[in-house]
Each structure stands twice: as C-alpha cells, then as structure tokens.
Amino acid sequence: MNSYDFDTPIDRAGTDSTKWAKYAGRDIIPMWVADMDFAAPPAVVAALQQRVAQGVFGYNEPTAYQIGAVVGYLERHFGWAIDPAWIVWLPGLVSGLNIACRATGAAGDAVFTATPIYPPFLSSPGYSNRRVVTTPLVRDDRQWAWDFDAVDAALAASRAKLFLLCHPHNPTGRVWTPDELLQIAALAEKHDLVICADEIHNGLIVSAACKHAMLAALSPEIANRTITLMAASKTYNIPGLGCAFAIIPNPRLRQSVHAAMNGIVPHVNLLGMTATAAAFAESDDWHAALIKTLRANASAVEQAVAVLPGLEMRPVEATYLAWIDARDFCRERSIANPATYFEHHGLGFSNGADFGLPGFVRLNFGTRRALLEEALQRLARAIANVPHSGEANAGARHLGAKREG
Ligand SMILES: Cc1ncc(COP(=O)(O)O)c(C=O)c1O
C-alpha cells in the first residue's frame, strides 16, 4: 500500500489541462503529452500555498534554499557535487535545447541526434538555421541500443558541433549505461562536440535493475564539454510551472549560453522555483511511492502488450512512457497511421511519426491504475477490431465528466 494517493480520480477534464483538452467531448483516454494525472507531492502544494499566501509576486532571485535544494538533490541522488555558479536557470528544457543550438557553432552547422526522439530535438536546430543530422537507434534482442559506427560516420560526414542526447531516453525509455555514455563521450571528444544532455527524466527510473549515471559526472573532461539540462517538472509532475535549469561547468560555454539567452529568455517565475525546491528537498518519500506506482503500471502495460498480436515493446527502464511498435499490426490491416486508428478505439496516444519513426505509438501510463486498466482493455479490443462504442456516440458524453464525476 502506498502511503500517498495515486488512485483517487482527479477530474482534469474541462480544466486548463493541455492533455485533457485535446479530446474534450470525446470518449478518448488522453495518454499522449508527458504529464501525469497525479497531484504534485504534498510538500510542493504546501510550499506553493505558503508562498501564495504572502500575496506579493515581485521579481524574484533564486534563494539560498532553492539553490541548496538543487545542489543537494544532485549530490544525494547522483553523487554529483556541483558548484552553484554552474547553474543557469531556465523556463523550460525546450528553451534549453534551442539555446544550446544557438550557443554552439554557427548558422549552417549540423546538430546531431538519434531517432526516434522527443520531437523538439528534431525541430530546435532549424530554428537557429542549423541542420539536423540523425542516425537511427537500433534494437538488439533485448533492448534499444546505439549503432556507434553509424554515429561516428554521421559525425565525420556532417562536421556537427553539437550532440543532443536524451538520457534517460524519450521515447524508448532506455537508461544509458556508463559504458554507453563513455562511448558517446569518446565520440564527442574525437569530433570535438559539445554534448547537450537532456536529463529531465532522470528521477523516473522504474526498472530496479537500472541506476541513472549523469553524463557530466563521469569525468571532469566530459563535464567540460557538457550542458546538462534538468528540472523537477517530470518527476514531481509540475511541468506547468515552467522551471528548469542547465548545469554548465565550463565557464566559456556558460558564457555562450548566457549570450544566447540575453534579452530573450525571462527569469524563472517564483512559483516554479518554490515548487522545484520543495520537490527536490522535501519529497523523497512521495518520490519512492511514485516509482512503486509507475513500476506496477509499466509492468501492466508490458504484460498487456506481450499478448497482443502485431504489437511489440521493449521493457521500460525509465519514464512513464511505453514505446510500442505497431508496424506488424498496421501492415496486416493496411493501417496508415496507428495513432489515428487507436483514437477511433478510444485511446489518445502520441504518433511515432512525430518522433521520426512512423508505425509506433507512445502510451503515457502516468495515470491512475483504474484508468490504465480501462485503456489496456480498449487496446485489446482495438487489436481485435471491436468497434469502440464511445466513439460511435462521440460528443454525447464527456469522458472526464462520465468517469471522474
Ligand atoms: C526529453 C524531454 N525534454 C524536454 C521536455 C519538455 O520540457 P519543458 O516542458 O521544460 O520545455 C520533455 C517533455 O516531455 C521531454 O520528454
């Protein structure tokens, strides 16, 4: 039994929720954008209430407590001792990806990443007139993996200046091992690249067999060419509060990042800072309970998918996202877009094509168990092509109102 409540429905339908608004009025369970249907940790809610009660919302500075919360979290969870001067506060990780593109190389240069990948990795380089160069991740008999020879060849051919790394990886859920990270770092050194390591999911390690190693903590040489991006937003479910940070030990690189931000990137809002500090410093018990819940959810999804013909997935090591290969199913049934097909069966997944890999869908299992079970039953019916009754009555009743009311 969890001592925190991840089961009582919280009605997000008809609220400001991006995730739930997409399917308003339709009987489709939203399992796309990466936020969870859980309330933030009690300590976060209490800290926000206390801050709001002051009633004054003037310009803010990071407080010693907020900085200490970040430093303490990195030391406690990942054994990485950072100098507070290395922290650059940001309103979001996607801003961080775009800033990293602008802070390295010049217009016309290449930025490398591997597919499938969280879509802003593919769009960010173009916003600053960089070219995106990719190689595919591959699957061995157990998991998703790197084809390092292909990466080496792509880096040599493109003369990229920046490597955008997602660790843990969205959407495959991989937690890259220290050995894999060292190989990436060796390629970065060989081709003289800056690595921008997006580690936003590093608090969401669901596999008991995996431990997250922060790339920059592996050696001072690696730290010297790395921009680490992080936030409390995914793990503690506060992405709407807009608070993230980069950690940049190299002063020249940090200076380039500041130069790319000047006059454009706003201060991080004080409620985001307040919530981040309470999440990092005061929510370890909640975090442990969350991981237990997500581990059980991941295993429910894996077991359900394992028995459905035409679907395949690898075990989730981290994140609350399942990356499902529906290509066999689509081929057999001549389905062009599995995400659209599943929507007609009451399931709102992300479309793999947006991640550079059509034929896949991404299922967000960061929701209460009863809703996940309903979704998995719908998935089984979709594979059996049983018509979805809710969709036949689309618009007649609001899913949220019906389920949560
Ligand atoms: C890998 C990764 N980076 C960045 C983000 C978004 O970060 P932000 O909302 O801080 O821009 C997400 C959200 O899903 C993500 O998965």
mmCIF file of N, CA and C and ligand atoms in Angstrom, residues 32-35 90-97 117-121 165-171 198-201 229-231 233-234 238-240 242-245 319-321 355 362, ligand 1:
data_model
loop_
_atom_site.group_PDB
_atom_site.id
_atom_site.type_symbol
_atom_site.label_atom_id
_atom_site.label_comp_id
_atom_site.label_asym_id
_atom_site.label_seq_id
_atom_site.Cartn_x
_atom_site.Cartn_y
_atom_site.Cartn_z
ATOM 1 N N TRP A 32 -1.182 10.960 -24.144
ATOM 2 C CA TRP A 32 -0.164 11.479 -25.066
ATOM 3 C C TRP A 32 0.832 12.348 -24.313
ATOM 4 N N VAL A 33 0.663 13.669 -24.272
ATOM 5 C CA VAL A 33 1.715 14.571 -23.767
ATOM 6 C C VAL A 33 2.209 14.097 -22.389
ATOM 7 N N ALA A 34 3.499 14.361 -22.119
ATOM 8 C CA ALA A 34 4.118 13.782 -20.921
ATOM 9 C C ALA A 34 3.852 14.609 -19.669
ATOM 10 N N ASP A 35 2.615 14.510 -19.159
ATOM 11 C CA ASP A 35 2.420 14.828 -17.745
ATOM 12 C C ASP A 35 1.558 13.729 -17.144
ATOM 13 N N LEU A 90 16.387 28.289 -16.209
ATOM 14 C CA LEU A 90 15.674 28.382 -17.493
ATOM 15 C C LEU A 90 14.180 28.177 -17.279
ATOM 16 N N PRO A 91 13.353 28.736 -18.153
ATOM 17 C CA PRO A 91 11.912 28.498 -18.000
ATOM 18 C C PRO A 91 11.459 27.130 -18.519
ATOM 19 N N GLY A 92 12.355 26.397 -19.190
ATOM 20 C CA GLY A 92 11.962 25.066 -19.672
ATOM 21 C C GLY A 92 13.116 24.381 -20.366
ATOM 22 N N LEU A 93 12.977 23.075 -20.510
ATOM 23 C CA LEU A 93 14.028 22.295 -21.183
ATOM 24 C C LEU A 93 14.049 22.551 -22.683
ATOM 25 N N VAL A 94 12.873 22.767 -23.276
ATOM 26 C CA VAL A 94 12.855 23.002 -24.720
ATOM 27 C C VAL A 94 13.575 24.320 -25.024
ATOM 28 N N SER A 95 13.380 25.329 -24.167
ATOM 29 C CA SER A 95 14.195 26.544 -24.311
ATOM 30 C C SER A 95 15.660 26.163 -24.262
ATOM 31 N N GLY A 96 16.013 25.286 -23.322
ATOM 32 C CA GLY A 96 17.410 24.883 -23.156
ATOM 33 C C GLY A 96 17.977 24.227 -24.412
ATOM 34 N N LEU A 97 17.171 23.386 -25.067
ATOM 35 C CA LEU A 97 17.638 22.731 -26.308
ATOM 36 C C LEU A 97 17.907 23.784 -27.383
ATOM 37 N N ILE A 117 13.100 10.163 -31.357
ATOM 38 C CA ILE A 117 13.467 11.158 -30.340
ATOM 39 C C ILE A 117 12.311 12.126 -30.085
ATOM 40 N N TYR A 118 12.252 12.624 -28.873
ATOM 41 C CA TYR A 118 11.301 13.676 -28.475
ATOM 42 C C TYR A 118 11.351 14.796 -29.530
ATOM 43 N N PRO A 119 10.207 15.129 -30.161
ATOM 44 C CA PRO A 119 10.209 15.967 -31.364
ATOM 45 C C PRO A 119 11.012 17.271 -31.307
ATOM 46 N N PRO A 120 11.047 18.017 -30.181
ATOM 47 C CA PRO A 120 11.845 19.268 -30.208
ATOM 48 C C PRO A 120 13.337 19.066 -30.486
ATOM 49 N N PHE A 121 13.847 17.849 -30.299
ATOM 50 C CA PHE A 121 15.246 17.600 -30.674
ATOM 51 C C PHE A 121 15.408 17.742 -32.189
ATOM 52 N N LEU A 165 21.650 14.788 -26.652
ATOM 53 C CA LEU A 165 21.470 13.455 -26.050
ATOM 54 C C LEU A 165 20.275 13.480 -25.102
ATOM 55 N N CYS A 166 19.429 12.487 -25.204
ATOM 56 C CA CYS A 166 18.292 12.368 -24.297
ATOM 57 C C CYS A 166 18.550 11.181 -23.371
ATOM 58 N N HIS A 167 18.661 11.440 -22.060
ATOM 59 C CA HIS A 167 19.110 10.418 -21.112
ATOM 60 C C HIS A 167 18.488 10.661 -19.752
ATOM 61 N N PRO A 168 17.587 9.781 -19.266
ATOM 62 C CA PRO A 168 17.019 8.634 -19.952
ATOM 63 C C PRO A 168 16.267 9.064 -21.207
ATOM 64 N N HIS A 169 16.039 8.070 -22.051
ATOM 65 C CA HIS A 169 15.613 8.369 -23.403
ATOM 66 C C HIS A 169 14.095 8.366 -23.588
ATOM 67 N N ASN A 170 13.601 9.481 -24.092
ATOM 68 C CA ASN A 170 12.217 9.600 -24.524
ATOM 69 C C ASN A 170 12.237 9.513 -26.048
ATOM 70 N N PRO A 171 11.625 8.508 -26.678
ATOM 71 C CA PRO A 171 10.545 7.672 -26.167
ATOM 72 C C PRO A 171 10.915 6.227 -25.798
ATOM 73 N N ASP A 198 19.980 16.161 -22.097
ATOM 74 C CA ASP A 198 18.661 16.424 -21.522
ATOM 75 C C ASP A 198 18.359 15.275 -20.564
ATOM 76 N N GLU A 199 18.453 15.574 -19.262
ATOM 77 C CA GLU A 199 18.257 14.525 -18.252
ATOM 78 C C GLU A 199 16.981 14.787 -17.445
ATOM 79 N N ILE A 200 15.976 15.319 -18.118
ATOM 80 C CA ILE A 200 14.725 15.682 -17.449
ATOM 81 C C ILE A 200 14.032 14.465 -16.814
ATOM 82 N N HIS A 201 14.255 13.273 -17.386
ATOM 83 C CA HIS A 201 13.574 12.078 -16.867
ATOM 84 C C HIS A 201 14.421 11.306 -15.859
ATOM 85 N N LEU A 229 20.833 19.535 -18.965
ATOM 86 C CA LEU A 229 19.526 20.173 -18.750
ATOM 87 C C LEU A 229 18.707 19.310 -17.799
ATOM 88 N N MET A 230 18.097 19.946 -16.845
ATOM 89 C CA MET A 230 17.305 19.199 -15.857
ATOM 90 C C MET A 230 16.143 20.035 -15.344
ATOM 91 N N ALA A 231 15.236 19.366 -14.646
ATOM 92 C CA ALA A 231 14.115 20.045 -13.994
ATOM 93 C C ALA A 231 13.485 19.062 -13.023
ATOM 94 N N SER A 233 10.341 18.991 -13.112
ATOM 95 C CA SER A 233 8.997 19.034 -13.694
ATOM 96 C C SER A 233 8.386 17.685 -14.031
ATOM 97 N N LYS A 234 9.168 16.763 -14.607
ATOM 98 C CA LYS A 234 8.574 15.469 -14.986
ATOM 99 C C LYS A 234 8.372 14.600 -13.756
ATOM 100 N N ILE A 238 5.183 18.815 -12.199
ATOM 101 C CA ILE A 238 4.916 20.259 -12.124
ATOM 102 C C ILE A 238 5.346 20.963 -13.417
ATOM 103 N N PRO A 239 5.143 20.342 -14.617
ATOM 104 C CA PRO A 239 5.646 20.973 -15.836
ATOM 105 C C PRO A 239 4.946 22.283 -16.166
ATOM 106 N N GLY A 240 3.727 22.470 -15.671
ATOM 107 C CA GLY A 240 3.011 23.719 -15.948
ATOM 108 C C GLY A 240 3.598 24.914 -15.205
ATOM 109 N N GLY A 242 6.846 25.783 -15.234
ATOM 110 C CA GLY A 242 7.897 26.453 -16.004
ATOM 111 C C GLY A 242 9.173 26.752 -15.258
ATOM 112 N N CYS A 243 9.828 25.725 -14.724
ATOM 113 C CA CYS A 243 11.120 25.946 -14.056
ATOM 114 C C CYS A 243 12.081 24.821 -14.421
ATOM 115 N N ALA A 244 13.230 25.182 -14.930
ATOM 116 C CA ALA A 244 14.253 24.193 -15.304
ATOM 117 C C ALA A 244 15.612 24.854 -15.108
ATOM 118 N N PHE A 245 16.666 24.109 -15.371
ATOM 119 C CA PHE A 245 17.998 24.717 -15.254
ATOM 120 C C PHE A 245 19.000 23.926 -16.082
ATOM 121 N N THR A 319 11.049 6.608 -17.322
ATOM 122 C CA THR A 319 9.927 7.426 -17.810
ATOM 123 C C THR A 319 8.589 6.718 -17.497
ATOM 124 N N TYR A 320 7.505 7.398 -17.804
ATOM 125 C CA TYR A 320 6.180 6.764 -17.694
ATOM 126 C C TYR A 320 5.575 6.626 -19.090
ATOM 127 N N LEU A 321 6.456 6.312 -20.053
ATOM 128 C CA LEU A 321 6.076 6.243 -21.461
ATOM 129 C C LEU A 321 6.421 4.873 -22.017
ATOM 130 N N PHE A 355 8.170 11.472 -33.838
ATOM 131 C CA PHE A 355 9.451 11.171 -33.191
ATOM 132 C C PHE A 355 10.461 10.627 -34.213
ATOM 133 N N ARG A 362 3.267 6.083 -28.750
ATOM 134 C CA ARG A 362 3.785 6.239 -27.389
ATOM 135 C C ARG A 362 2.610 6.355 -26.430
HETATM 136 C C1 LIG B 1 13.156 14.706 -23.119
HETATM 137 C C2 LIG B 1 12.294 15.895 -22.828
HETATM 138 N N1 LIG B 1 12.829 17.121 -22.824
HETATM 139 C C3 LIG B 1 12.088 18.216 -22.588
HETATM 140 C C4 LIG B 1 10.723 18.111 -22.329
HETATM 141 C C5 LIG B 1 9.899 19.337 -22.096
HETATM 142 O O1 LIG B 1 10.500 20.174 -21.204
HETATM 143 P P1 LIG B 1 9.891 21.620 -20.891
HETATM 144 O O2 LIG B 1 8.438 21.455 -20.665
HETATM 145 O O3 LIG B 1 10.636 22.018 -19.647
HETATM 146 O O4 LIG B 1 10.210 22.504 -22.039
HETATM 147 C C6 LIG B 1 10.127 16.849 -22.328
HETATM 148 C C7 LIG B 1 8.690 16.728 -22.108
HETATM 149 O O5 LIG B 1 8.104 15.715 -22.302
HETATM 150 C C8 LIG B 1 10.932 15.721 -22.580
HETATM 151 O O6 LIG B 1 10.410 14.495 -22.589
#
